[in-house]
mmCIF file of C-alpha atoms in Angstrom:
data_model
loop_
_atom_site.group_PDB
_atom_site.id
_atom_site.type_symbol
_atom_site.label_atom_id
_atom_site.label_comp_id
_atom_site.label_asym_id
_atom_site.label_seq_id
_atom_site.Cartn_x
_atom_site.Cartn_y
_atom_site.Cartn_z
ATOM 1 C CA UNK A 526 34.739 2.587 -49.929
ATOM 2 C CA UNK A 527 37.380 0.210 -48.562
ATOM 3 C CA UNK A 528 36.558 -3.479 -47.705
ATOM 4 C CA UNK A 529 37.757 -2.696 -44.228
ATOM 5 C CA UNK A 530 34.970 0.107 -44.193
ATOM 6 C CA UNK A 531 32.346 -2.102 -45.645
ATOM 7 C CA UNK A 532 33.246 -5.011 -43.441
ATOM 8 C CA UNK A 533 32.955 -2.430 -40.228
ATOM 9 C CA UNK A 534 29.248 -1.022 -41.720
ATOM 10 C CA UNK A 535 28.061 -4.897 -42.203
ATOM 11 C CA UNK A 536 28.959 -5.634 -38.509
ATOM 12 C CA UNK A 537 27.409 -2.814 -37.394
ATOM 13 C CA UNK A 538 23.969 -3.307 -39.301
ATOM 14 C CA UNK A 539 23.877 -7.051 -38.397
ATOM 15 C CA UNK A 540 24.501 -5.500 -34.366
ATOM 16 C CA UNK A 541 21.628 -3.525 -34.727
ATOM 17 C CA UNK A 542 19.640 -5.910 -36.191
ATOM 18 C CA UNK A 543 19.804 -8.541 -33.548
ATOM 19 C CA UNK A 544 18.793 -5.928 -30.591
ATOM 20 C CA UNK A 545 15.276 -5.523 -29.985
ATOM 21 C CA UNK A 546 13.232 -2.573 -28.524
ATOM 22 C CA UNK A 547 12.900 -4.500 -25.333
ATOM 23 C CA UNK A 548 16.628 -5.329 -24.962
ATOM 24 C CA UNK A 549 17.631 -1.330 -25.269
ATOM 25 C CA UNK A 550 14.836 -0.602 -22.984
ATOM 26 C CA UNK A 551 16.765 -2.203 -20.007
ATOM 27 C CA UNK A 552 14.927 -3.958 -17.241
ATOM 28 C CA UNK A 553 11.082 -3.575 -16.257
ATOM 29 C CA UNK A 554 10.331 -0.864 -13.796
ATOM 30 C CA UNK A 555 7.934 -2.801 -11.834
ATOM 31 C CA UNK A 556 5.625 -5.988 -11.544
ATOM 32 C CA UNK A 557 2.052 -4.896 -11.185
ATOM 33 C CA UNK A 558 -0.255 -7.682 -9.316
ATOM 34 C CA UNK A 559 -4.374 -7.122 -9.215
ATOM 35 C CA UNK A 560 -6.625 -9.475 -7.324
ATOM 36 C CA UNK A 561 -10.097 -9.857 -8.875
ATOM 37 C CA UNK A 562 -12.973 -11.994 -8.507
ATOM 38 C CA UNK A 563 -12.842 -15.205 -11.202
ATOM 39 C CA UNK A 564 -15.166 -16.082 -13.569
ATOM 40 C CA UNK A 565 -16.092 -18.938 -11.304
ATOM 41 C CA UNK A 566 -18.103 -18.074 -8.186
ATOM 42 C CA UNK A 567 -16.709 -17.988 -5.025
ATOM 43 C CA UNK A 568 -12.661 -17.880 -6.044
ATOM 44 C CA UNK A 569 -10.207 -15.083 -6.744
ATOM 45 C CA UNK A 570 -7.441 -14.826 -9.621
ATOM 46 C CA UNK A 571 -4.320 -12.662 -9.643
ATOM 47 C CA UNK A 572 -3.658 -10.584 -13.120
ATOM 48 C CA UNK A 573 0.145 -9.510 -13.169
ATOM 49 C CA UNK A 574 1.867 -7.448 -15.588
ATOM 50 C CA UNK A 575 5.219 -5.894 -16.455
ATOM 51 C CA UNK A 576 5.656 -2.011 -16.324
ATOM 52 C CA UNK A 577 8.209 -0.718 -18.535
ATOM 53 C CA UNK A 578 10.289 2.259 -18.067
ATOM 54 C CA UNK A 579 7.541 4.666 -19.609
ATOM 55 C CA UNK A 580 5.078 2.831 -17.260
ATOM 56 C CA UNK A 581 3.270 1.029 -20.275
ATOM 57 C CA UNK A 582 1.870 -2.310 -18.967
ATOM 58 C CA UNK A 583 2.516 -5.915 -20.620
ATOM 59 C CA UNK A 584 0.845 -8.863 -19.170
ATOM 60 C CA UNK A 585 2.779 -11.536 -17.927
ATOM 61 C CA UNK A 586 2.728 -14.859 -19.139
ATOM 62 C CA UNK A 587 0.292 -17.398 -17.812
ATOM 63 C CA UNK A 588 -1.531 -14.500 -16.369
ATOM 64 C CA UNK A 589 -4.523 -14.277 -14.760
ATOM 65 C CA UNK A 590 -2.664 -16.396 -12.240
ATOM 66 C CA UNK A 591 -5.644 -18.624 -10.479
ATOM 67 C CA UNK A 592 -4.552 -18.047 -6.998
ATOM 68 C CA UNK A 593 -7.323 -17.431 -4.593
ATOM 69 C CA UNK A 594 -6.134 -14.333 -2.653
ATOM 70 C CA UNK A 595 -7.319 -11.073 -2.082
ATOM 71 C CA UNK A 596 -4.776 -8.614 -0.258
ATOM 72 C CA UNK A 597 -1.369 -8.577 -1.262
ATOM 73 C CA UNK A 598 2.022 -7.988 -0.575
ATOM 74 C CA UNK A 599 5.527 -8.440 -1.882
ATOM 75 C CA UNK A 600 9.435 -8.414 -0.881
ATOM 76 C CA UNK A 601 11.528 -9.146 -3.821
ATOM 77 C CA UNK A 602 11.320 -13.464 -3.381
ATOM 78 C CA UNK A 603 7.834 -13.995 -2.418
ATOM 79 C CA UNK A 604 4.224 -12.521 -3.060
ATOM 80 C CA UNK A 605 2.369 -12.937 0.032
ATOM 81 C CA UNK A 606 -1.504 -13.293 -0.300
ATOM 82 C CA UNK A 607 -4.571 -13.578 2.131
ATOM 83 C CA UNK A 608 -6.723 -16.667 0.917
ATOM 84 C CA UNK A 609 -10.421 -16.817 0.649
ATOM 85 C CA UNK A 610 -12.426 -17.282 2.692
ATOM 86 C CA UNK A 611 -9.819 -15.654 5.143
ATOM 87 C CA UNK A 612 -8.060 -18.451 6.782
ATOM 88 C CA UNK A 613 -4.328 -18.346 5.604
ATOM 89 C CA UNK A 614 -1.832 -16.652 3.873
ATOM 90 C CA UNK A 615 -0.381 -18.237 0.904
ATOM 91 C CA UNK A 616 3.307 -17.750 -0.381
ATOM 92 C CA UNK A 617 4.152 -17.634 -4.160
ATOM 93 C CA UNK A 618 7.566 -17.521 -5.426
ATOM 94 C CA UNK A 619 7.936 -14.300 -7.698
ATOM 95 C CA UNK A 620 9.878 -15.735 -10.911
ATOM 96 C CA UNK A 621 12.189 -14.005 -13.168
ATOM 97 C CA UNK A 622 9.691 -12.648 -15.323
ATOM 98 C CA UNK A 623 7.119 -11.716 -12.795
ATOM 99 C CA UNK A 624 5.425 -14.654 -12.899
ATOM 100 C CA UNK A 625 4.082 -16.607 -9.793
ATOM 101 C CA UNK A 626 4.807 -20.040 -8.754
ATOM 102 C CA UNK A 627 2.641 -21.571 -5.629
ATOM 103 C CA UNK A 628 5.238 -22.230 -2.759
ATOM 104 C CA UNK A 629 2.991 -23.056 0.649
ATOM 105 C CA UNK A 630 0.304 -21.939 2.544
ATOM 106 C CA UNK A 631 0.344 -20.652 6.333
ATOM 107 C CA UNK A 632 -2.965 -21.331 8.127
ATOM 108 C CA UNK A 633 -3.197 -18.428 10.470
ATOM 109 C CA UNK A 634 -6.310 -20.109 12.537
ATOM 110 C CA UNK A 635 -4.010 -22.332 14.305
ATOM 111 C CA UNK A 636 -2.710 -19.461 16.367
ATOM 112 C CA UNK A 637 -5.689 -18.728 17.601
ATOM 113 C CA UNK A 638 -7.245 -21.237 20.299
ATOM 114 C CA UNK A 639 -11.046 -20.338 19.492
ATOM 115 C CA UNK A 640 -10.063 -19.979 15.314
ATOM 116 C CA UNK A 641 -11.784 -16.784 14.993
ATOM 117 C CA UNK A 642 -9.230 -14.954 13.239
ATOM 118 C CA UNK A 643 -9.915 -13.605 9.837
ATOM 119 C CA UNK A 644 -7.234 -12.434 7.559
ATOM 120 C CA UNK A 645 -7.173 -8.928 6.260
ATOM 121 C CA UNK A 646 -4.888 -6.493 4.846
ATOM 122 C CA UNK A 647 -1.278 -8.176 4.129
ATOM 123 C CA UNK A 648 1.573 -5.638 4.278
ATOM 124 C CA UNK A 649 5.500 -5.611 5.390
ATOM 125 C CA UNK A 650 8.147 -3.487 7.191
ATOM 126 C CA UNK A 651 10.528 -1.680 5.325
ATOM 127 C CA UNK A 652 13.028 -4.656 4.758
ATOM 128 C CA UNK A 653 10.461 -6.950 3.782
ATOM 129 C CA UNK A 654 11.683 -9.540 6.263
ATOM 130 C CA UNK A 655 8.425 -9.786 8.541
ATOM 131 C CA UNK A 656 5.197 -10.154 6.784
ATOM 132 C CA UNK A 657 2.129 -8.415 8.821
ATOM 133 C CA UNK A 658 -1.884 -9.836 8.407
ATOM 134 C CA UNK A 659 -4.563 -7.400 9.875
ATOM 135 C CA UNK A 660 -6.566 -10.010 11.775
ATOM 136 C CA UNK A 661 -10.169 -9.676 12.296
ATOM 137 C CA UNK A 662 -11.675 -10.625 15.375
ATOM 138 C CA UNK A 663 -8.025 -11.960 16.748
ATOM 139 C CA UNK A 664 -7.293 -13.881 19.773
ATOM 140 C CA UNK A 665 -10.362 -14.453 22.172
ATOM 141 C CA UNK A 666 -12.759 -13.448 19.309
ATOM 142 C CA UNK A 667 -12.772 -10.188 20.588
ATOM 143 C CA UNK A 668 -10.340 -7.536 18.778
ATOM 144 C CA UNK A 669 -8.764 -7.059 15.785
ATOM 145 C CA UNK A 670 -4.761 -7.263 15.573
ATOM 146 C CA UNK A 671 -1.558 -7.182 13.657
ATOM 147 C CA UNK A 672 -0.209 -10.820 13.305
ATOM 148 C CA UNK A 673 3.498 -10.825 12.924
ATOM 149 C CA UNK A 674 5.289 -13.257 10.775
ATOM 150 C CA UNK A 675 9.162 -13.781 10.312
ATOM 151 C CA UNK A 676 9.583 -14.883 6.572
ATOM 152 C CA UNK A 677 11.648 -18.044 6.514
ATOM 153 C CA UNK A 678 13.996 -18.128 3.288
ATOM 154 C CA UNK A 679 13.713 -20.197 0.388
ATOM 155 C CA UNK A 680 10.487 -22.085 1.490
ATOM 156 C CA UNK A 681 8.067 -19.016 1.430
ATOM 157 C CA UNK A 682 7.099 -20.156 5.042
ATOM 158 C CA UNK A 683 5.915 -17.900 7.944
ATOM 159 C CA UNK A 684 7.155 -18.170 11.386
ATOM 160 C CA UNK A 685 4.603 -16.635 13.803
ATOM 161 C CA UNK A 686 6.143 -14.039 16.110
ATOM 162 C CA UNK A 687 2.571 -13.172 18.024
ATOM 163 C CA UNK A 688 0.291 -10.277 17.847
ATOM 164 C CA UNK A 689 0.305 -6.790 18.499
ATOM 165 C CA UNK A 690 -2.802 -6.740 21.074
ATOM 166 C CA UNK A 691 -6.142 -6.391 20.666
ATOM 167 C CA UNK A 692 -7.938 -2.977 19.676
ATOM 168 C CA UNK A 693 -11.611 -3.095 18.394
ATOM 169 C CA UNK A 694 -11.033 0.063 16.334
ATOM 170 C CA UNK A 695 -7.936 -1.087 14.341
ATOM 171 C CA UNK A 696 -8.974 -1.796 10.787
ATOM 172 C CA UNK A 697 -5.956 -0.154 8.638
ATOM 173 C CA UNK A 698 -2.267 -1.332 7.876
ATOM 174 C CA UNK A 699 0.283 0.356 9.288
ATOM 175 C CA UNK A 700 2.955 2.441 7.920
ATOM 176 C CA UNK A 701 6.708 2.693 9.105
ATOM 177 C CA UNK A 702 9.221 5.237 9.698
ATOM 178 C CA UNK A 703 12.394 5.342 7.818
ATOM 179 C CA UNK A 704 14.266 3.838 11.100
ATOM 180 C CA UNK A 705 11.447 0.597 10.764
ATOM 181 C CA UNK A 706 11.170 0.514 14.496
ATOM 182 C CA UNK A 707 8.060 2.899 14.675
ATOM 183 C CA UNK A 708 4.780 2.250 12.770
ATOM 184 C CA UNK A 709 1.432 4.228 12.792
ATOM 185 C CA UNK A 710 -2.242 3.893 11.812
ATOM 186 C CA UNK A 711 -5.575 5.791 12.091
ATOM 187 C CA UNK A 712 -8.992 4.860 12.379
ATOM 188 C CA UNK A 713 -12.022 6.801 11.870
ATOM 189 C CA UNK A 714 -15.231 4.636 12.283
ATOM 190 C CA UNK A 715 -18.665 5.573 10.839
ATOM 191 C CA UNK A 716 -17.325 9.191 11.443
ATOM 192 C CA UNK A 717 -17.889 8.552 15.392
ATOM 193 C CA UNK A 718 -15.009 6.801 16.826
ATOM 194 C CA UNK A 719 -11.359 7.835 15.877
ATOM 195 C CA UNK A 720 -7.752 7.089 17.078
ATOM 196 C CA UNK A 721 -4.096 7.237 16.034
ATOM 197 C CA UNK A 722 -2.298 3.856 16.825
ATOM 198 C CA UNK A 723 1.510 3.618 17.472
ATOM 199 C CA UNK A 724 3.274 0.417 17.215
ATOM 200 C CA UNK A 725 7.030 -0.649 18.143
ATOM 201 C CA UNK A 726 8.606 -3.530 15.830
ATOM 202 C CA UNK A 727 11.099 -5.177 18.105
ATOM 203 C CA UNK A 728 14.501 -6.608 16.866
ATOM 204 C CA UNK A 729 12.613 -10.323 15.648
ATOM 205 C CA UNK A 730 9.939 -8.265 13.776
ATOM 206 C CA UNK A 731 6.897 -8.361 16.207
ATOM 207 C CA UNK A 732 4.832 -5.100 16.241
ATOM 208 C CA UNK A 733 3.239 -4.524 19.547
ATOM 209 C CA UNK A 734 0.889 -1.495 20.057
ATOM 210 C CA UNK A 735 2.648 1.187 22.450
ATOM 211 C CA UNK A 736 0.408 4.270 23.867
ATOM 212 C CA UNK A 737 1.438 7.223 22.179
ATOM 213 C CA UNK A 738 0.783 10.706 22.375
ATOM 214 C CA UNK A 739 -0.509 12.105 19.040
ATOM 215 C CA UNK A 740 -2.700 15.368 19.620
ATOM 216 C CA UNK A 741 -5.332 16.179 16.798
ATOM 217 C CA UNK A 742 -5.237 19.737 15.469
ATOM 218 C CA UNK A 743 -7.988 21.890 17.076
ATOM 219 C CA UNK A 744 -10.913 21.969 15.064
ATOM 220 C CA UNK A 745 -13.870 24.668 14.495
ATOM 221 C CA UNK A 746 -16.499 25.028 17.010
ATOM 222 C CA UNK A 747 -18.915 22.558 17.185
ATOM 223 C CA UNK A 748 -16.826 20.274 15.049
ATOM 224 C CA UNK A 749 -14.195 17.487 15.572
ATOM 225 C CA UNK A 750 -11.442 16.067 13.271
ATOM 226 C CA UNK A 751 -11.672 12.464 12.780
ATOM 227 C CA UNK A 752 -8.201 11.076 11.707
ATOM 228 C CA UNK A 753 -7.974 8.052 9.254
ATOM 229 C CA UNK A 754 -4.940 6.350 6.945
ATOM 230 C CA UNK A 755 -1.447 7.157 8.172
ATOM 231 C CA UNK A 756 1.827 7.369 5.407
ATOM 232 C CA UNK A 757 5.259 7.640 6.907
ATOM 233 C CA UNK A 758 7.919 9.289 4.888
ATOM 234 C CA UNK A 759 11.631 7.981 4.805
ATOM 235 C CA UNK A 760 12.466 9.974 7.802
ATOM 236 C CA UNK A 761 10.413 10.630 11.043
ATOM 237 C CA UNK A 762 7.427 12.218 9.508
ATOM 238 C CA UNK A 763 3.703 10.841 8.951
ATOM 239 C CA UNK A 764 0.991 12.211 7.105
ATOM 240 C CA UNK A 765 -2.575 11.702 8.579
ATOM 241 C CA UNK A 766 -5.806 12.312 6.873
ATOM 242 C CA UNK A 767 -7.919 14.367 8.733
ATOM 243 C CA UNK A 768 -11.909 14.828 8.198
ATOM 244 C CA UNK A 769 -13.994 17.375 9.746
ATOM 245 C CA UNK A 770 -17.390 16.390 11.445
ATOM 246 C CA UNK A 771 -20.110 17.715 12.893
ATOM 247 C CA UNK A 772 -20.110 17.093 17.001
ATOM 248 C CA UNK A 773 -23.955 17.382 16.788
ATOM 249 C CA UNK A 774 -24.965 14.777 14.083
ATOM 250 C CA UNK A 775 -21.672 13.042 12.966
ATOM 251 C CA UNK A 776 -21.666 14.123 9.587
ATOM 252 C CA UNK A 777 -18.687 15.497 7.564
ATOM 253 C CA UNK A 778 -17.946 18.993 6.716
ATOM 254 C CA UNK A 779 -15.966 20.333 3.698
ATOM 255 C CA UNK A 780 -13.088 18.530 2.195
ATOM 256 C CA UNK A 781 -10.435 16.031 3.414
ATOM 257 C CA UNK A 782 -7.481 18.059 5.152
ATOM 258 C CA UNK A 783 -4.040 16.421 5.128
ATOM 259 C CA UNK A 784 -2.128 16.949 8.914
ATOM 260 C CA UNK A 785 1.903 16.314 9.056
ATOM 261 C CA UNK A 786 3.271 14.852 12.557
ATOM 262 C CA UNK A 787 6.847 14.470 13.549
ATOM 263 C CA UNK A 788 7.614 11.272 15.476
ATOM 264 C CA UNK A 789 9.839 11.500 18.304
ATOM 265 C CA UNK A 790 12.436 8.817 19.825
ATOM 266 C CA UNK A 791 9.806 7.417 22.013
ATOM 267 C CA UNK A 792 7.299 7.424 19.297
ATOM 268 C CA UNK A 793 4.831 10.421 20.499
ATOM 269 C CA UNK A 794 3.732 12.506 17.775
ATOM 270 C CA UNK A 795 3.487 16.448 17.603
ATOM 271 C CA UNK A 796 2.380 18.222 14.964
ATOM 272 C CA UNK A 797 2.097 22.146 13.872
ATOM 273 C CA UNK A 798 -0.832 21.413 11.677
ATOM 274 C CA UNK A 799 -3.985 23.391 12.150
ATOM 275 C CA UNK A 800 -7.214 24.199 10.425
ATOM 276 C CA UNK A 801 -5.780 27.108 8.383
ATOM 277 C CA UNK A 802 -2.633 25.174 7.313
ATOM 278 C CA UNK A 803 -3.476 21.873 6.406
ATOM 279 C CA UNK A 804 -4.168 21.702 2.799
ATOM 280 C CA UNK A 805 -7.760 20.155 1.503
ATOM 281 C CA UNK A 806 -7.903 16.996 -0.723
ATOM 282 C CA UNK A 807 -10.739 16.889 -2.999
ATOM 283 C CA UNK A 808 -11.012 12.859 -3.163
ATOM 284 C CA UNK A 809 -14.219 12.495 -1.002
ATOM 285 C CA UNK A 810 -14.216 9.594 1.266
ATOM 286 C CA UNK A 811 -10.595 8.753 1.868
ATOM 287 C CA UNK A 812 -9.568 4.968 1.174
ATOM 288 C CA UNK A 813 -5.587 5.279 0.623
ATOM 289 C CA UNK A 814 -2.379 7.106 1.778
ATOM 290 C CA UNK A 815 0.385 6.201 -0.085
ATOM 291 C CA UNK A 816 3.779 7.738 0.264
ATOM 292 C CA UNK A 817 6.393 7.938 -2.708
ATOM 293 C CA UNK A 818 9.403 6.000 -1.986
ATOM 294 C CA UNK A 819 11.633 8.982 -1.552
ATOM 295 C CA UNK A 820 9.055 10.372 0.841
ATOM 296 C CA UNK A 821 8.280 13.889 -0.738
ATOM 297 C CA UNK A 822 5.453 12.862 -2.737
ATOM 298 C CA UNK A 823 1.915 11.624 -1.287
ATOM 299 C CA UNK A 824 -0.737 10.071 -3.182
ATOM 300 C CA UNK A 825 -4.184 10.584 -1.735
ATOM 301 C CA UNK A 826 -6.983 8.434 -3.042
ATOM 302 C CA UNK A 827 -10.397 8.301 -2.246
ATOM 303 C CA UNK A 828 -14.112 8.193 -3.426
ATOM 304 C CA UNK A 829 -13.785 11.148 -5.952
ATOM 305 C CA UNK A 830 -10.688 10.646 -7.086
ATOM 306 C CA UNK A 831 -6.681 10.741 -6.516
ATOM 307 C CA UNK A 832 -4.244 13.707 -6.082
ATOM 308 C CA UNK A 833 -0.383 14.064 -5.177
ATOM 309 C CA UNK A 834 0.897 16.493 -2.389
ATOM 310 C CA UNK A 835 4.393 17.679 -1.847
ATOM 311 C CA UNK A 836 5.532 16.682 1.407
ATOM 312 C CA UNK A 837 7.653 19.288 3.333
ATOM 313 C CA UNK A 838 9.265 17.310 6.317
ATOM 314 C CA UNK A 839 7.483 19.087 9.615
ATOM 315 C CA UNK A 840 6.064 21.584 7.350
ATOM 316 C CA UNK A 841 2.572 21.657 5.620
ATOM 317 C CA UNK A 842 2.057 19.416 2.891
ATOM 318 C CA UNK A 843 1.482 21.343 -0.375
ATOM 319 C CA UNK A 844 -0.367 20.600 -3.619
ATOM 320 C CA UNK A 845 1.382 19.414 -6.184
ATOM 321 C CA UNK A 846 -1.624 18.240 -8.556
ATOM 322 C CA UNK A 847 -5.500 18.602 -9.084
ATOM 323 C CA UNK A 848 -7.272 15.582 -9.490
ATOM 324 C CA UNK A 849 -5.553 13.098 -11.766
ATOM 325 C CA UNK A 850 -8.856 10.957 -12.319
ATOM 326 C CA UNK A 851 -12.277 11.944 -10.872
ATOM 327 C CA UNK A 852 -12.893 8.079 -10.640
ATOM 328 C CA UNK A 853 -13.340 6.650 -7.033
ATOM 329 C CA UNK A 854 -9.894 4.928 -6.160
ATOM 330 C CA UNK A 855 -9.797 2.046 -3.937
ATOM 331 C CA UNK A 856 -6.052 1.624 -3.642
ATOM 332 C CA UNK A 857 -2.617 3.285 -5.242
ATOM 333 C CA UNK A 858 0.973 2.505 -4.912
ATOM 334 C CA UNK A 859 4.256 3.581 -6.193
ATOM 335 C CA UNK A 860 7.374 2.006 -7.776
ATOM 336 C CA UNK A 861 10.951 3.559 -7.313
ATOM 337 C CA UNK A 862 11.092 5.189 -10.726
ATOM 338 C CA UNK A 863 8.044 7.613 -10.498
ATOM 339 C CA UNK A 864 5.285 5.807 -11.619
ATOM 340 C CA UNK A 865 1.835 5.724 -9.600
ATOM 341 C CA UNK A 866 -0.098 2.803 -10.070
ATOM 342 C CA UNK A 867 -3.980 3.237 -8.679
ATOM 343 C CA UNK A 868 -7.160 0.554 -9.291
ATOM 344 C CA UNK A 869 -10.893 1.335 -8.963
ATOM 345 C CA UNK A 870 -13.588 -1.115 -8.802
ATOM 346 C CA UNK A 871 -16.468 0.902 -9.141
ATOM 347 C CA UNK A 872 -15.032 1.579 -12.635
ATOM 348 C CA UNK A 873 -13.221 -1.233 -13.362
ATOM 349 C CA UNK A 874 -9.615 0.557 -14.064
ATOM 350 C CA UNK A 875 -6.200 0.121 -13.336
ATOM 351 C CA UNK A 876 -4.204 3.586 -13.626
ATOM 352 C CA UNK A 877 -0.793 4.181 -14.318
ATOM 353 C CA UNK A 878 0.682 7.761 -13.856
ATOM 354 C CA UNK A 879 4.394 8.773 -14.698
ATOM 355 C CA UNK A 880 5.018 11.299 -12.087
ATOM 356 C CA UNK A 881 8.025 13.893 -12.584
ATOM 357 C CA UNK A 882 9.226 16.842 -10.908
ATOM 358 C CA UNK A 883 6.849 19.059 -12.919
ATOM 359 C CA UNK A 884 3.913 17.049 -12.776
ATOM 360 C CA UNK A 885 1.958 13.775 -13.732
ATOM 361 C CA UNK A 886 0.564 12.416 -16.795
ATOM 362 C CA UNK A 887 -1.118 9.211 -18.021
ATOM 363 C CA UNK A 888 1.276 6.527 -18.901
ATOM 364 C CA UNK A 889 0.620 5.052 -22.513
ATOM 365 C CA UNK A 890 -2.126 2.622 -22.612
ATOM 366 C CA UNK A 891 -3.598 4.153 -19.196
ATOM 367 C CA UNK A 892 -6.423 3.384 -17.720
ATOM 368 C CA UNK A 893 -6.301 -0.602 -18.084
ATOM 369 C CA UNK A 894 -9.546 -2.536 -17.779
ATOM 370 C CA UNK A 895 -9.683 -4.513 -14.718
ATOM 371 C CA UNK A 896 -13.335 -5.883 -13.998
ATOM 372 C CA UNK A 897 -13.670 -5.380 -10.036
ATOM 373 C CA UNK A 898 -10.174 -4.816 -9.250
ATOM 374 C CA UNK A 899 -9.827 -5.511 -5.529
ATOM 375 C CA UNK A 900 -6.299 -5.301 -4.441
ATOM 376 C CA UNK A 901 -2.865 -4.002 -5.821
ATOM 377 C CA UNK A 902 0.427 -4.895 -4.676
ATOM 378 C CA UNK A 903 3.790 -3.745 -6.860
ATOM 379 C CA UNK A 904 7.450 -5.012 -7.113
ATOM 380 C CA UNK A 905 9.896 -2.262 -7.954
ATOM 381 C CA UNK A 906 12.700 -3.760 -10.269
#
């Protein structure tokens, strides 16, 4: 072996030794945040992980962060969290390693003359430039509403844009179409009171409820369908959970079904869904619908577990998987690299699934123990 070849092999060995597996693995797939009650009574905290390319989670230095928040949303720069006891929205800078740094508290009660508002679910539009809060007993202490805020840049401050109008049946966050103009929500209260809501986003970002036509599929005799939990794809389709209910005693009948709607340019929804072509989701009482960023897959969560369905445009959704778990699932989220995250307060678990064209399987290390998980937020990288 010549001197030149020996030198090249030595340099190669040094180079290989200097590169760790973490460096070769590339950037993380996502940062994952879960709010839980802290050990000290009356407070919450945020647990945070880095998700690698294969979905394995690694705790972020400093976790759990002593941030007293419940529902959360992220936009790449900040994590926004509804505070306990529910009178504000905190902004936290997301550091380069996924850690959280407190920025500012935005007091939402100052926008109500009667100080009746209580912060609920937090979500953003498609771009993350507008933050929305599900405000319980909003202006006038009478009805729920979405409060719209413009994210003000480097400070994390939120500029109030106004509310969406009051509605006593509104209680779920809204889901945006690909055009980022129309958003939809649905409510089924006590298996008795139900509605499908349409909202229009103005150029400022403010959401306003707009009366829309959204016919519910015809039910079997003696029953009605109670719609809840809407999820929009990246085009103009919306999946809505439908539970058949007996008219006589308002008790649920059979498994949850999935209807698919097509949005028109004026926000109205049309559907070809029927009792016979809506697929059943065997997840018990529905808690969450989450559309994959590509709009081709839908995660359905409920008291009886978690399933994934193919979304086929205006055509009926179809099964992709059976139950991925039978544990009660409260909330789920996708990242952009094919991972599905789900929390279960009842079982104290955080699940991570890797989803491909051929199916889904638990990621390495999943499920993770998380006591009394309340809310989940995922920032794709």
